[in-house]
RNA sequence: GCCAAUAUAGCUCAGCUGGCAGAGCAGCAGUUUCGUAAACUGCAGGUCAAGGGUUCGAAUCCCUUUAUUGGCUCCA
């Protein structure tokens, strides 16, 4: 007999060889149905796993991440089985579970159409109805290869060949379908109650464009129909908040055919930008940053010296001036280097914090462009901090605090990632270690949890990335802090130390918004266009009932304008309900209705975007209220 | 860049197997001066993304290009 400790702390005794599923059945049939995978001594295991020793077992359901993954992994097998039924010549590549559902890559002669997806969905429903049990078996390497060769699955053969020597090669079989798979998988196909295939896309075999393009089908499944409905609603909500849609509706920005990836900012979008930039300037001024501006076009030699020519050329735009080669800046750092070098710094001057709202141009592949999120020119809220080696930690902490402050103003949650040395990089391994450790140390002092992204650093140094979480759970990379021991070397930056000798300063690159354009896109989606009052392009809209109040409204607008409140008026000969409807669709925070009554009493009737009718008040009182919200940057 | 889909009025969209280019909203003109999410009538608005081809005839079928969308890859 063996002893198994469960999540709730209880311990149960079983015969050796009991499976995860047996334990679940023993507890309750309901739990057995809900159990999708197990966690045995901290490792995710298949529900068919035989247990031969004492240990701790967690039963994973759809509520747990790993339970979901098993459910979706099996769903991908069901999809592959359906595709094999309908398209026997399709060759199988890979089909994993992903964060939201699963996909499977197929090699087919003809791409799948939307009608094909419907047919596949129906076939999947049929497989689910048959409630096929999955069983797992293992084969030695040679037999496994032969098995897949017989089935004419060249991709599977390649996968098996690439498995490490000592790997257990396991297969899962459900009815007439067998797939090479490490698992885990759920017990049978019957628990998949709701299926939706979402899209087809091309995807390279093993993600490399040198390989053949396969057809990838994305899908999602759930144990309950209602969960699928909820998921589809969430997708719908995301579509409604799409910054491209809202940006058009609210007349914030556009991208014209004449400039793919080069956005145009409209008057109202400019107000947003300017508010963000004003805020940024003020906060950076407070923290000892000096603002600079460097040219957009600089000589090729500079880019060779900075290393961009070798490491970033494919993303750069070039031009010729008087027969000389110039590049349009993809980053602001080389310009800042030149400014640092314009004079001699003493150790007493450091740290020097040079900030620049710099417009950079980068050639991005046409297929990756996406509204303001992915563009070919954008404004980085950049800064380069030059410092003594012993100042590194505190400077990084200063930036972490600044980023934290900025994100909280907008009500964002975020998480942090640390990226280490990539393959294509400059500098010695020791420099990289030193830099990486400095970043780690700062994070640990701040008590921030972080994830490590191996090999994801910039070519000149490791970095900390800040990922914003928006209100529907998506994340966006915005702020970064990148340590750079290379650039000071390349540009021979120096400061004069207490010993009168020249020394090498350390430098960090950092951004808070990341890209102003992307940040505006994120804000738009976060607030669904209903921006906080302090950045709203229009803060107050005056609505008249009849043209008898036009003069009063015009006077009030002038008065509000003097105090820096952004107003508009709707004096058209329309009904008040119609004007309110329009102002609401424009997401204006406050509507002030002024009719005969208000003119007579010297009041305004206030209607808030979020709270509805607030009754009448004196214009001064309303002004005090909104001014307070603006200065406090209230989120509503 | 690669795979697929899409492109019709300022916006949202209809236009089926080829046969005179349509609607709603917005705009303009008039009527209505109205109290918290759409008053009424009329007018105007188009090189159907661009170019080529098939056809008696193309928004519609074919090809090329451009852009957009969803992915792959890449990244702020």
XYZ file of C-alpha atoms (C1' of nucleotides) in Angstrom:
712
model
C 0.000 0.000 0.000
C 1.123 3.545 -0.694
C 0.104 6.858 0.844
C -1.051 9.738 -1.317
C -1.392 13.207 0.104
C -4.035 15.382 -1.531
C -4.401 19.126 -2.002
C -6.675 19.490 1.023
C -4.017 17.880 3.209
C -5.796 14.558 3.631
C -3.866 11.341 3.070
C -5.371 8.284 1.396
C -4.045 4.752 1.010
C -4.042 2.885 -2.278
C -2.597 -0.195 -3.899
C 0.582 0.370 -5.857
C -0.176 1.054 -9.500
C -3.244 3.115 -8.792
C -3.768 5.769 -11.485
C -4.478 9.459 -11.081
C -7.927 8.866 -12.496
C -8.563 6.029 -9.996
C -7.830 8.403 -7.138
C -10.227 10.987 -8.573
C -12.913 8.296 -8.985
C -12.379 7.213 -5.430
C -13.017 10.740 -4.163
C -16.142 11.371 -6.216
C -17.490 10.571 -9.681
C -18.031 14.286 -10.271
C -14.395 15.031 -9.583
C -13.382 12.145 -11.811
C -15.322 13.693 -14.687
C -13.769 17.113 -14.063
C -10.210 15.872 -13.648
C -8.147 16.508 -16.755
C -4.606 15.946 -15.556
C -2.646 15.438 -12.370
C 0.237 17.070 -10.611
C 2.368 14.372 -9.010
C 5.032 15.715 -6.629
C 4.937 19.044 -8.447
C 5.163 17.570 -11.944
C 2.272 17.600 -14.384
C 1.288 14.040 -15.258
C -1.258 12.198 -17.345
C -4.376 10.929 -15.599
C -3.354 7.416 -16.723
C -0.114 7.760 -14.743
C 0.405 4.766 -12.452
C 1.559 5.714 -8.978
C 3.931 3.320 -7.223
C 5.176 5.295 -4.248
C 4.159 7.754 -1.543
C 3.765 11.362 -2.620
C 1.571 14.396 -3.134
C -1.089 14.517 -5.805
C -3.080 17.473 -7.091
C -6.014 16.765 -9.350
C -6.115 19.375 -12.114
C -9.434 20.510 -13.582
C -10.282 23.117 -16.200
C -9.870 25.727 -13.469
C -6.127 25.074 -13.374
C -3.774 26.240 -16.103
C -2.316 22.768 -16.650
C -5.736 21.148 -16.655
C -6.808 23.534 -19.376
C -3.674 22.748 -21.345
C -4.398 19.007 -21.259
C -7.981 19.674 -22.320
C -6.878 21.820 -25.245
C -4.101 19.469 -26.200
C -6.608 16.665 -26.549
C -8.841 19.073 -28.462
C -6.032 19.628 -30.947
C -5.834 15.849 -31.431
C -9.572 15.749 -32.025
C -9.156 18.452 -34.636
C -6.289 16.595 -36.286
C -8.402 13.426 -36.329
C -11.271 15.340 -37.947
C -8.917 16.821 -40.540
C -7.538 13.345 -41.317
C -11.094 12.066 -41.815
C -11.949 14.863 -44.235
C -8.518 15.331 -45.836
C -6.723 11.968 -45.692
C -3.725 13.432 -47.530
C -3.054 16.081 -44.903
C 0.290 15.569 -43.184
C 0.518 16.287 -39.486
C 3.075 18.679 -38.049
C 2.581 19.909 -34.487
C -0.509 20.710 -32.450
C 0.051 22.198 -29.021
C -2.201 23.904 -26.499
C -1.641 27.657 -26.239
C -2.740 30.307 -23.753
C -6.168 30.590 -25.312
C -6.989 27.317 -26.978
C -4.859 25.305 -29.332
C -3.678 24.969 -32.906
C -2.520 22.262 -35.237
C -0.260 22.686 -38.262
C -1.016 20.645 -41.375
C 0.752 20.226 -44.654
C -2.020 20.257 -47.255
C -2.093 20.899 -51.004
C -4.846 23.463 -50.809
C -5.263 25.984 -47.965
C -8.287 25.508 -45.758
C -11.292 27.723 -46.424
C -13.812 28.980 -43.902
C -16.248 26.358 -45.171
C -13.637 23.700 -44.481
C -13.444 24.950 -40.898
C -17.186 24.476 -40.480
C -16.938 20.940 -41.812
C -14.011 20.183 -39.531
C -15.947 21.556 -36.579
C -18.862 19.248 -37.395
C -16.556 16.270 -37.745
C -15.006 17.141 -34.381
C -18.457 17.202 -32.787
C -18.986 13.723 -34.185
C -15.731 12.476 -32.650
C -16.737 14.006 -29.335
C -20.100 12.272 -29.562
C -18.395 8.919 -29.994
C -16.682 9.610 -26.655
C -13.467 7.868 -27.690
C -11.126 6.858 -24.915
C -7.512 7.900 -25.267
C -4.862 5.356 -24.546
C -1.159 5.871 -24.230
C 1.617 3.575 -25.399
C 5.354 3.800 -25.837
C 7.637 2.587 -28.618
C 11.399 2.305 -28.895
C 12.908 4.906 -31.211
C 13.317 2.673 -34.281
C 9.799 1.275 -34.003
C 8.425 4.761 -33.506
C 10.130 5.993 -36.657
C 8.936 3.000 -38.623
C 5.436 3.481 -37.258
C 5.282 7.046 -38.537
C 7.029 6.205 -41.807
C 4.362 3.611 -42.521
C 1.745 6.255 -41.936
C 3.563 8.658 -44.250
C 4.006 11.337 -41.635
C 7.396 12.849 -42.526
C 7.122 15.674 -39.986
C 6.512 13.226 -37.169
C 9.513 11.167 -38.276
C 11.635 14.315 -38.171
C 10.351 15.131 -34.690
C 11.169 11.655 -33.388
C 14.663 11.785 -34.921
C 15.299 15.053 -33.114
C 14.228 13.755 -29.712
C 17.077 13.302 -27.214
C 18.579 9.794 -26.939
C 17.014 8.998 -23.593
C 13.548 10.411 -24.354
C 10.510 8.247 -23.747
C 8.644 8.183 -27.045
C 4.966 8.052 -26.294
C 1.864 7.947 -28.457
C -1.764 8.630 -27.772
C -4.504 6.781 -29.591
C -8.164 7.695 -29.841
C -10.273 5.510 -32.166
C -8.622 5.477 -35.596
C -6.232 8.332 -34.778
C -2.771 8.041 -33.236
C -0.358 10.874 -32.619
C 3.156 11.197 -31.324
C 2.728 13.099 -28.109
C 4.285 13.603 -24.706
C 0.892 14.338 -23.184
C -0.739 14.706 -20.818
C -4.189 14.079 -22.224
C -7.674 13.862 -20.812
C -9.510 10.545 -20.442
C -11.807 10.641 -23.447
C -13.080 12.938 -26.176
C -16.536 13.146 -24.637
C -15.803 16.013 -22.242
C -15.266 18.541 -25.007
C -18.707 20.114 -25.041
C -18.123 23.317 -26.969
C -15.906 23.740 -30.023
C -15.053 26.763 -32.109
C -12.433 26.912 -34.806
C -11.313 30.510 -34.942
C -8.988 31.062 -37.857
C -6.601 29.622 -40.415
C -3.164 31.060 -40.958
C 0.046 30.174 -42.654
C 2.857 29.144 -40.326
C 6.336 27.931 -41.167
C 7.401 24.446 -40.173
C 9.409 25.005 -36.993
C 8.863 28.750 -37.265
C 11.585 29.315 -39.822
C 10.867 31.080 -43.069
C 13.383 28.802 -44.759
C 10.960 25.938 -44.259
C 7.713 25.058 -45.921
C 4.657 27.059 -45.020
C 2.026 24.931 -43.354
C -1.625 25.632 -42.688
C -2.374 26.333 -39.065
C -5.899 26.092 -37.674
C -6.581 27.859 -34.402
C -9.426 26.699 -32.197
C -10.754 26.798 -28.710
C -12.886 24.355 -26.737
C -14.569 24.237 -23.354
C -16.163 21.681 -21.052
C -19.316 23.839 -20.979
C -21.182 25.603 -23.761
C -21.632 28.682 -21.576
C -17.866 29.096 -21.307
C -17.528 29.294 -25.063
C -20.230 31.940 -25.142
C -18.416 33.909 -22.478
C -15.173 33.618 -24.395
C -16.785 34.809 -27.612
C -18.250 37.751 -25.698
C -14.783 38.648 -24.479
C -13.463 38.591 -28.024
C -16.371 40.802 -29.020
C -15.534 43.216 -26.189
C -11.925 43.365 -27.395
C -13.154 44.148 -30.903
C -15.303 46.973 -29.557
C -12.304 48.442 -27.770
C -9.966 48.105 -30.725
C -7.989 51.355 -30.872
C -8.171 51.367 -34.662
C -11.972 51.436 -34.538
C -12.178 53.937 -31.677
C -9.378 56.035 -33.155
C -11.468 56.437 -36.281
C -14.726 57.068 -34.445
C -13.213 59.653 -32.121
C -11.116 61.176 -34.925
C -7.819 60.666 -33.085
C -5.513 59.369 -35.805
C -5.411 57.652 -39.159
C -3.037 55.735 -41.339
C -3.228 56.592 -45.015
C -2.412 54.377 -47.935
C 0.336 56.862 -48.829
C 2.215 56.030 -45.650
C 1.778 52.469 -44.464
C 2.896 52.291 -40.845
C 3.355 56.075 -40.604
C 0.432 57.394 -38.578
C -1.223 60.803 -38.938
C -2.361 62.439 -35.719
C -5.587 64.421 -35.932
C -6.295 67.480 -33.741
C -7.937 65.426 -30.999
C -5.224 62.785 -31.079
C -2.659 65.565 -30.744
C -4.336 66.778 -27.559
C -3.915 63.297 -26.078
C -0.285 63.198 -27.141
C 0.437 66.645 -25.828
C -1.148 65.877 -22.484
C 0.992 62.764 -22.152
C 4.104 64.621 -23.206
C 3.404 67.563 -20.863
C 2.962 65.147 -17.988
C 6.124 63.344 -19.001
C 8.169 66.569 -19.171
C 6.934 67.729 -15.812
C 7.692 64.451 -14.071
C 11.113 64.079 -15.675
C 12.005 67.659 -14.804
C 11.197 66.891 -11.182
C 13.554 63.938 -11.271
C 16.598 65.708 -12.602
C 16.348 64.814 -16.287
C 17.483 67.380 -18.859
C 15.589 67.307 -22.127
C 17.444 67.278 -25.435
C 16.611 66.778 -29.089
C 18.886 65.092 -31.588
C 18.589 65.090 -35.402
C 16.544 62.537 -37.286
C 19.182 62.033 -39.993
C 22.822 61.403 -39.191
C 25.895 60.278 -41.097
C 26.510 56.632 -41.776
C 29.819 56.662 -39.900
C 27.964 57.306 -36.674
C 25.858 54.190 -37.162
C 28.897 52.127 -37.948
C 30.502 53.363 -34.744
C 27.384 52.629 -32.689
C 27.130 49.093 -34.003
C 23.707 49.647 -35.568
C 25.200 49.203 -39.016
C 26.241 45.668 -38.124
C 23.333 44.652 -35.955
C 20.328 46.691 -37.012
C 20.811 47.545 -40.691
C 17.837 45.545 -41.919
C 15.506 47.726 -39.909
C 16.975 51.056 -40.983
C 16.114 53.568 -43.694
C 18.864 55.311 -45.598
C 19.283 58.398 -47.680
C 22.044 60.229 -49.545
C 23.041 63.833 -48.941
C 25.667 65.450 -51.202
C 26.768 61.999 -52.245
C 27.320 60.850 -48.652
C 25.375 58.022 -46.981
C 23.091 58.986 -44.133
C 20.674 56.957 -42.020
C 17.356 57.936 -40.513
C 17.632 57.202 -36.828
C 16.051 53.964 -35.596
C 17.173 54.745 -32.039
C 18.132 57.887 -30.178
C 21.216 56.649 -28.381
C 23.998 57.582 -30.835
C 22.767 61.179 -30.880
C 22.838 61.256 -27.101
C 26.366 59.872 -27.138
C 27.518 62.807 -29.248
C 25.886 65.234 -26.839
C 27.575 63.610 -23.882
C 30.876 64.009 -25.673
C 30.359 67.717 -26.342
C 32.087 68.586 -23.079
C 34.123 67.136 -20.260
C 32.162 65.777 -17.334
C 33.475 65.557 -13.795
C 32.501 62.669 -11.525
C 30.661 65.375 -9.578
C 28.313 65.910 -12.560
C 27.160 62.303 -12.687
C 24.614 60.932 -13.020
C 23.645 62.857 -16.148
C 20.101 62.080 -17.225
C 19.433 63.095 -20.824
C 15.855 62.702 -21.931
C 14.525 62.882 -25.457
C 11.106 62.479 -26.996
C 12.668 61.155 -30.152
C 10.911 60.193 -33.343
C 12.531 57.025 -34.653
C 11.942 55.179 -37.926
C 12.287 51.432 -38.223
C 11.535 49.278 -41.179
C 9.061 46.671 -40.003
C 7.782 43.911 -42.258
C 4.552 44.957 -43.941
C 2.674 42.017 -42.487
C 3.381 43.053 -38.916
C 1.927 46.558 -39.039
C -0.993 46.999 -36.688
C -2.703 50.343 -36.037
C -0.612 52.381 -33.603
C 0.684 49.251 -31.891
C 3.106 48.316 -34.631
C 4.244 51.171 -36.853
C 7.269 52.255 -38.860
C 7.799 55.521 -37.062
C 7.140 56.239 -33.435
C 8.165 58.524 -30.624
C 10.200 56.961 -27.879
C 10.120 58.696 -24.521
C 13.780 57.933 -24.293
C 16.434 58.819 -21.776
C 20.074 57.924 -21.411
C 21.577 58.018 -17.982
C 25.349 58.263 -17.719
C 26.708 57.352 -14.327
C 29.449 56.034 -12.110
C 29.518 52.274 -11.706
C 28.503 52.607 -8.052
C 25.434 54.638 -9.033
C 23.982 51.962 -11.290
C 21.799 50.284 -8.718
C 20.196 53.444 -7.398
C 19.605 54.829 -10.878
C 17.848 51.634 -11.922
C 15.753 51.780 -8.793
C 14.907 55.406 -9.635
C 13.673 54.354 -13.066
C 11.676 51.456 -11.633
C 9.960 53.893 -9.260
C 9.258 56.316 -12.096
C 7.723 53.607 -14.263
C 5.628 52.406 -11.345
C 4.367 55.937 -10.734
C 3.431 56.483 -14.395
C 1.531 53.233 -14.754
C -0.390 53.747 -11.539
C -1.579 57.162 -12.741
C -3.426 55.308 -15.512
C -4.539 52.461 -13.277
C -2.474 49.806 -15.017
C -1.185 46.643 -13.423
C 2.068 45.296 -14.835
C 4.623 42.557 -14.587
C 8.354 42.594 -15.144
C 10.638 40.466 -17.294
C 14.410 40.299 -17.413
C 15.997 39.533 -20.792
C 19.477 38.104 -21.089
C 22.211 37.888 -23.733
C 20.994 37.162 -27.286
C 22.949 35.291 -29.939
C 23.695 38.362 -32.027
C 25.369 40.546 -29.415
C 28.380 42.735 -28.721
C 30.689 42.636 -25.752
C 32.303 40.110 -23.468
C 30.531 37.497 -21.401
C 31.831 39.155 -18.209
C 30.292 42.489 -19.141
C 27.011 40.774 -19.784
C 27.122 39.008 -16.446
C 27.911 42.205 -14.607
C 25.136 44.079 -16.331
C 22.604 41.305 -15.858
C 23.428 41.020 -12.175
C 23.045 44.777 -11.654
C 19.525 44.561 -13.069
C 18.675 41.526 -10.943
C 19.938 43.223 -7.837
C 17.787 46.303 -8.407
C 14.704 44.150 -8.992
C 15.352 42.193 -5.851
C 15.828 45.319 -3.755
C 12.484 46.586 -5.035
C 10.972 43.222 -4.212
C 9.559 42.854 -7.716
C 8.728 39.405 -9.036
C 10.140 38.870 -12.483
C 10.345 36.309 -15.212
C 13.554 35.629 -17.116
C 13.589 35.664 -20.928
C 16.759 33.886 -21.936
C 18.409 35.366 -25.010
C 15.893 38.161 -25.482
C 18.118 41.144 -24.645
C 19.143 43.953 -27.021
C 22.405 43.455 -28.906
C 24.223 45.906 -26.596
C 22.969 44.789 -23.201
C 20.461 42.983 -20.993
C 17.150 44.645 -20.138
C 14.215 44.832 -17.807
C 10.862 45.022 -19.600
C 7.636 46.241 -18.090
C 4.508 44.592 -19.440
C 1.228 46.422 -18.904
C -1.901 44.452 -18.243
C -5.026 46.032 -19.621
C -8.550 45.680 -18.295
C -9.296 42.603 -20.387
C -6.173 40.763 -19.382
C -3.953 41.349 -22.396
C -0.367 42.436 -21.833
C 1.717 45.001 -23.706
C 5.394 45.665 -23.458
C 5.993 49.347 -22.751
C 8.791 50.416 -20.455
C 12.302 49.020 -20.640
C 15.545 49.605 -18.833
C 18.593 48.482 -20.793
C 22.051 48.453 -19.377
C 24.768 49.211 -21.884
C 28.476 48.755 -21.368
C 29.103 48.835 -25.118
C 28.071 52.257 -26.268
C 30.305 54.172 -23.797
C 33.183 52.030 -25.014
C 32.465 52.535 -28.687
C 32.111 56.268 -28.291
C 34.973 56.501 -25.820
C 32.829 58.286 -23.261
C 34.715 59.498 -20.231
C 34.410 61.480 -17.061
C 37.186 62.865 -14.903
C 37.386 61.065 -11.577
C 38.596 62.366 -8.210
C 42.038 61.126 -9.210
C 42.127 63.502 -12.160
C 42.147 60.592 -14.593
C 39.607 59.736 -17.270
C 37.187 56.918 -16.490
C 34.458 55.128 -18.385
C 30.874 55.936 -17.328
C 28.135 53.316 -17.352
C 25.011 54.017 -19.347
C 21.404 52.911 -19.318
C 18.770 53.418 -21.967
C 15.258 53.579 -20.664
C 11.715 54.353 -21.759
C 8.553 54.608 -19.687
C 5.712 54.844 -22.198
C 7.884 52.934 -24.645
C 6.299 54.435 -27.698
C 3.873 57.336 -27.296
C 1.900 55.944 -30.228
C 1.587 52.494 -28.727
C 0.792 53.932 -25.322
C -2.068 55.941 -26.819
C -3.349 52.759 -28.433
C -3.209 50.919 -25.112
C -4.934 53.788 -23.311
C -7.640 53.849 -25.969
C -8.340 50.161 -25.503
C -8.042 50.285 -21.726
C -10.635 53.058 -21.440
C -12.603 52.114 -24.583
C -12.159 55.738 -25.681
C -13.546 57.173 -22.426
C -10.241 58.741 -21.411
C -9.651 60.114 -17.909
C -10.738 63.747 -17.734
C -7.215 65.143 -17.602
C -6.280 63.753 -21.020
C -9.703 63.818 -22.702
C -9.468 65.773 -25.947
C -12.768 67.443 -25.060
C -13.463 67.730 -21.350
C -16.761 69.600 -21.374
C -19.442 69.882 -24.012
C -22.101 72.578 -23.733
C -25.490 71.630 -25.102
C -28.170 74.185 -25.803
C -31.903 73.545 -25.613
C -32.849 76.451 -27.864
C -30.824 79.153 -29.518
C -31.868 81.559 -26.741
C -28.988 80.298 -24.601
C -26.297 80.587 -27.287
C -24.825 83.824 -25.916
C -24.619 82.483 -22.365
C -22.889 79.342 -23.588
C -20.370 81.269 -25.665
C -19.488 83.401 -22.640
C -19.080 80.347 -20.432
C -16.887 78.632 -23.022
C -14.624 81.640 -23.076
C -14.463 81.636 -19.291
C -13.690 77.894 -19.081
C -11.133 78.226 -21.840
C -9.277 80.882 -19.853
C -8.790 78.292 -17.125
C -7.422 75.772 -19.583
C -10.498 73.555 -19.704
C -11.088 72.083 -23.138
C -14.655 72.711 -24.231
C -16.911 72.320 -27.226
C -20.487 73.353 -27.788
C -23.389 71.929 -29.698
C -25.661 74.846 -30.570
C -27.343 73.127 -33.478
C -31.066 73.294 -33.886
C -31.585 69.762 -32.607
C -33.378 68.093 -29.734
C -31.476 67.740 -26.459
C -31.762 63.942 -26.530
C -30.031 63.888 -29.872
C -27.194 66.107 -28.680
C -26.696 64.004 -25.566
C -26.580 60.864 -27.631
C -23.853 62.310 -29.811
C -21.827 63.661 -26.898
C -22.062 60.265 -25.223
C -20.797 58.515 -28.316
C -17.922 60.986 -28.375
C -17.189 59.868 -24.768
C -17.049 63.463 -23.508
C -16.645 63.321 -19.691
C -19.093 66.129 -18.908
C -22.086 67.561 -20.734
C -23.447 70.876 -19.563
C -27.024 71.490 -20.623
C -27.963 75.158 -20.718
C -31.565 76.132 -21.443
C -33.866 78.967 -20.409
C -33.959 77.782 -16.774
C -30.182 77.755 -16.437
C -29.775 81.109 -18.164
C -32.306 82.590 -15.749
C -30.770 81.036 -12.607
C -27.160 81.389 -13.681
C -26.570 77.623 -13.430
C -25.617 74.687 -15.621
C -27.249 71.276 -15.678
C -24.446 68.710 -15.412
C -24.472 65.268 -16.917
C -21.508 62.985 -16.383
C -20.416 60.328 -18.866
C -20.162 57.759 -16.103
C -22.720 58.847 -13.501
C -25.511 60.373 -15.592
C -27.510 63.412 -14.531
C -25.851 65.224 -11.602
C -28.434 68.028 -11.350
C -27.794 71.724 -11.624
C -24.940 73.690 -10.123
C -23.229 77.053 -10.381
C -20.665 77.137 -13.217
C -17.956 78.035 -10.668
C -18.804 74.981 -8.595
C -18.682 72.717 -11.598
C -15.400 74.270 -12.643
C -13.906 73.657 -9.210
C -15.050 70.063 -9.434
C -13.553 69.349 -12.827
C -10.355 71.254 -12.067
C -9.879 69.056 -9.042
C -10.360 65.941 -11.174
C -7.899 67.240 -13.745
C -5.201 68.092 -11.226
C -5.660 64.806 -9.350
C -5.748 62.852 -12.640
C -8.838 61.040 -11.437
C -9.775 57.783 -13.147
C -13.510 57.285 -13.442
C 8.740 39.565 -46.336
C 5.569 34.714 -46.312
C 0.241 32.309 -46.163
C -4.911 33.418 -46.420
C -9.018 36.780 -46.605
C -10.788 41.603 -47.698
C -11.126 46.609 -50.486
C -18.336 49.748 -53.058
C -20.345 57.480 -50.818
C -17.088 60.981 -45.087
C -18.813 56.387 -41.773
C -21.355 51.384 -41.423
C -22.749 48.132 -44.999
C -26.163 45.748 -49.200
C -25.486 44.786 -54.297
C -26.836 36.463 -55.649
C -25.065 32.483 -60.854
C -21.938 39.221 -65.310
C -27.154 43.280 -67.683
C -28.486 51.332 -65.828
C -24.535 51.976 -58.485
C -28.080 51.165 -53.510
C -29.566 51.954 -48.024
C -28.921 54.016 -43.129
C -26.046 57.564 -40.625
C -23.095 61.979 -41.409
C -23.210 66.647 -44.845
C -26.146 70.691 -47.206
C -31.126 73.421 -47.744
C -35.807 74.156 -45.574
C -39.552 73.359 -41.639
C -39.563 72.639 -36.324
C -37.122 76.338 -30.836
C -38.033 71.351 -28.542
C -35.446 69.531 -21.206
C -31.516 64.409 -20.740
C -29.351 58.256 -25.907
C -31.765 59.585 -32.930
C -37.873 65.506 -35.161
C -39.683 65.936 -40.435
C -39.086 66.982 -45.814
C -35.895 67.595 -49.734
C -30.980 67.875 -52.106
C -26.323 66.482 -53.135
C -22.663 62.806 -52.645
C -19.103 57.223 -56.442
C -12.947 56.496 -61.856
C -16.864 50.273 -57.138
C -8.414 50.593 -54.241
C -5.030 51.159 -58.955
C -3.658 48.975 -63.624
C -4.344 45.247 -67.269
C -7.260 41.124 -69.396
C -11.816 37.901 -70.702
C -16.741 39.395 -72.595
C -21.650 42.363 -76.832
C -21.499 43.985 -71.710
C -17.442 43.681 -65.490
C -18.384 46.423 -58.805
C -19.241 41.099 -60.081
C -14.778 36.434 -63.684
C -9.005 36.194 -64.401
C -3.924 38.441 -63.724
C -0.581 42.216 -61.582
C 0.161 46.058 -58.012
C -1.135 48.738 -53.486
C -3.381 48.848 -48.792
C -5.955 46.575 -44.784
C -7.227 42.275 -41.573
C -5.878 37.471 -39.168
C -1.556 34.557 -38.479
C 4.027 33.227 -39.150
C 8.547 35.891 -38.239
C 10.084 40.352 -35.700
C 9.640 44.055 -31.945
C 8.628 49.871 -28.683
